[in-house]
Amino acid sequence: QVQLVESGGGLVQTGGSLTLSCLVSGTIFDRNDLGWYRQAPGKQRELVAAITSSGVTNYADSVKGRFTISRDNAKDTVYLQMNSLKPGDTAVYYCKVDEYQGLRIGTLEYWGQGIQVTVSS
């Protein structure tokens, strides 16, 4: 089955940097679209950044210019480089894989377990 394992979260001061990694197994990694989402306490889960199988990226306005999503198909890993972190970035971050299964089944979504990122002021 598809499994996602996130790492790299933690506590950082305002202005600091962190890099999240998500190792994916059980799927043909380079065919999938990937994304990072986050959910802060009391808020809905929101898209942070996404990258397609061809490498096209998309970012939430709140992180443009500060965060970078990338993928290493040789390592089955997607990354989120986060710079100039702010207290408002504090959330649980989730990795997501969109696996296209054809016209009849459509796209299946798989989520990681989530990892905490805390930015102190």
CSV table of C-alpha atoms in Angstrom, one decimal:
chain,number,residue,atom,x,y,z
A,1,GLN,CA,0.0,0.0,0.0
A,2,VAL,CA,1.0,3.6,-0.4
A,3,GLN,CA,2.9,5.0,2.6
A,4,LEU,CA,4.1,8.5,3.3
A,5,VAL,CA,6.6,9.3,6.0
A,6,GLU,CA,7.3,13.0,6.9
A,7,SER,CA,10.3,14.3,8.7
A,8,GLY,CA,12.1,17.5,9.4
A,9,GLY,CA,9.6,19.4,11.5
A,10,GLY,CA,10.3,21.0,14.9
A,11,LEU,CA,10.7,24.3,16.7
A,12,VAL,CA,12.3,27.3,15.1
A,13,GLN,CA,12.5,31.0,15.8
A,14,THR,CA,10.9,33.7,13.7
A,15,GLY,CA,13.0,34.2,10.6
A,16,GLY,CA,14.5,30.7,10.7
A,17,SER,CA,14.4,27.9,8.2
A,18,LEU,CA,13.3,24.3,8.1
A,19,THR,CA,13.1,21.7,5.4
A,20,LEU,CA,10.4,19.0,5.5
A,21,SER,CA,10.8,15.7,3.7
A,22,CYS,CA,8.2,13.2,2.7
A,23,LEU,CA,9.4,9.7,1.7
A,24,VAL,CA,6.8,7.9,-0.4
A,25,SER,CA,6.6,4.2,-1.0
A,26,GLY,CA,4.1,1.8,-2.7
A,27,THR,CA,3.4,3.8,-5.8
A,28,ILE,CA,5.1,4.9,-9.0
A,29,PHE,CA,6.4,8.1,-7.6
A,30,ASP,CA,7.4,10.0,-10.7
A,31,ARG,CA,3.8,9.7,-12.1
A,32,ASN,CA,2.2,11.4,-9.2
A,33,ASP,CA,1.3,14.9,-8.3
A,34,LEU,CA,2.4,15.9,-4.8
A,35,GLY,CA,1.5,18.5,-2.3
A,36,TRP,CA,2.1,19.9,1.2
A,37,TYR,CA,-0.8,21.1,3.3
A,38,ARG,CA,-1.0,22.5,6.8
A,39,GLN,CA,-3.6,22.8,9.5
A,40,ALA,CA,-3.4,25.2,12.4
A,41,PRO,CA,-5.4,24.7,15.6
A,42,GLY,CA,-9.0,25.7,14.9
A,43,LYS,CA,-8.5,26.2,11.2
A,44,GLN,CA,-9.2,24.2,8.1
A,45,ARG,CA,-6.5,22.3,6.3
A,46,GLU,CA,-5.0,24.4,3.5
A,47,LEU,CA,-2.8,23.9,0.5
A,48,VAL,CA,0.7,25.2,1.0
A,49,ALA,CA,2.5,24.1,-2.1
A,50,ALA,CA,2.0,21.5,-4.9
A,51,ILE,CA,4.2,20.1,-7.6
A,52,THR,CA,3.0,18.1,-10.6
A,53,SER,CA,4.6,15.0,-12.1
A,54,SER,CA,6.1,17.3,-14.7
A,55,GLY,CA,7.5,19.7,-12.1
A,56,VAL,CA,5.0,22.5,-12.3
A,57,THR,CA,4.7,24.2,-9.0
A,58,ASN,CA,1.9,26.1,-7.2
A,59,TYR,CA,2.0,28.0,-3.9
A,60,ALA,CA,-0.4,29.6,-1.5
A,61,ASP,CA,-0.1,33.4,-1.6
A,62,SER,CA,1.0,33.4,2.1
A,63,VAL,CA,4.1,31.4,1.4
A,64,LYS,CA,5.2,32.7,-2.1
A,65,GLY,CA,8.8,33.8,-2.1
A,66,ARG,CA,9.5,32.0,1.2
A,67,PHE,CA,8.7,28.3,0.6
A,68,THR,CA,10.0,26.1,-2.2
A,69,ILE,CA,8.6,22.7,-3.0
A,70,SER,CA,10.7,20.2,-4.9
A,71,ARG,CA,10.8,16.5,-5.7
A,72,ASP,CA,13.6,13.9,-6.2
A,73,ASN,CA,12.2,11.1,-8.3
A,74,ALA,CA,15.3,9.0,-7.7
A,75,LYS,CA,14.7,9.1,-4.0
A,76,ASP,CA,10.9,9.0,-4.0
A,77,THR,CA,10.9,12.1,-1.9
A,78,VAL,CA,9.2,15.5,-1.9
A,79,TYR,CA,10.6,18.4,0.0
A,80,LEU,CA,9.4,21.7,1.4
A,81,GLN,CA,12.1,24.2,2.0
A,82,MET,CA,10.7,26.9,4.4
A,83,ASN,CA,12.6,30.2,4.9
A,84,SER,CA,11.8,33.4,6.7
A,85,LEU,CA,9.3,31.5,8.9
A,86,LYS,CA,6.7,33.4,10.9
A,87,PRO,CA,4.6,32.5,13.9
A,88,GLY,CA,1.6,32.3,11.4
A,89,ASP,CA,3.3,29.3,9.8
A,90,THR,CA,2.9,27.3,12.9
A,91,ALA,CA,0.8,24.2,12.0
A,92,VAL,CA,0.8,20.5,11.4
A,93,TYR,CA,2.1,19.9,7.9
A,94,TYR,CA,0.9,17.0,5.8
A,95,CYS,CA,2.3,15.5,2.7
A,96,LYS,CA,-0.2,14.3,0.0
A,97,VAL,CA,0.1,12.1,-3.0
A,98,ASP,CA,-2.4,12.1,-5.9
A,99,GLU,CA,-2.2,8.8,-7.7
A,100,TYR,CA,-4.1,8.7,-11.0
A,101,GLN,CA,-5.7,5.3,-11.5
A,102,GLY,CA,-7.3,5.7,-14.8
A,103,LEU,CA,-10.7,7.0,-16.1
A,104,ARG,CA,-12.8,4.4,-14.3
A,105,ILE,CA,-11.2,4.9,-10.8
A,106,GLY,CA,-10.0,8.4,-11.1
A,107,THR,CA,-7.4,9.9,-8.7
A,108,LEU,CA,-6.7,8.4,-5.3
A,109,GLU,CA,-5.4,10.6,-2.5
A,110,TYR,CA,-2.9,9.5,0.2
A,111,TRP,CA,-1.9,11.5,3.2
A,112,GLY,CA,1.0,11.4,5.6
A,113,GLN,CA,0.6,11.3,9.3
A,114,GLY,CA,1.5,15.0,9.7
A,115,ILE,CA,4.4,16.7,11.4
A,116,GLN,CA,4.5,19.7,13.7
A,117,VAL,CA,6.1,22.9,12.8
A,118,THR,CA,6.2,25.6,15.5
A,119,VAL,CA,7.6,29.1,14.9
A,120,SER,CA,8.3,31.0,18.1
A,121,SER,CA,8.1,34.8,18.2
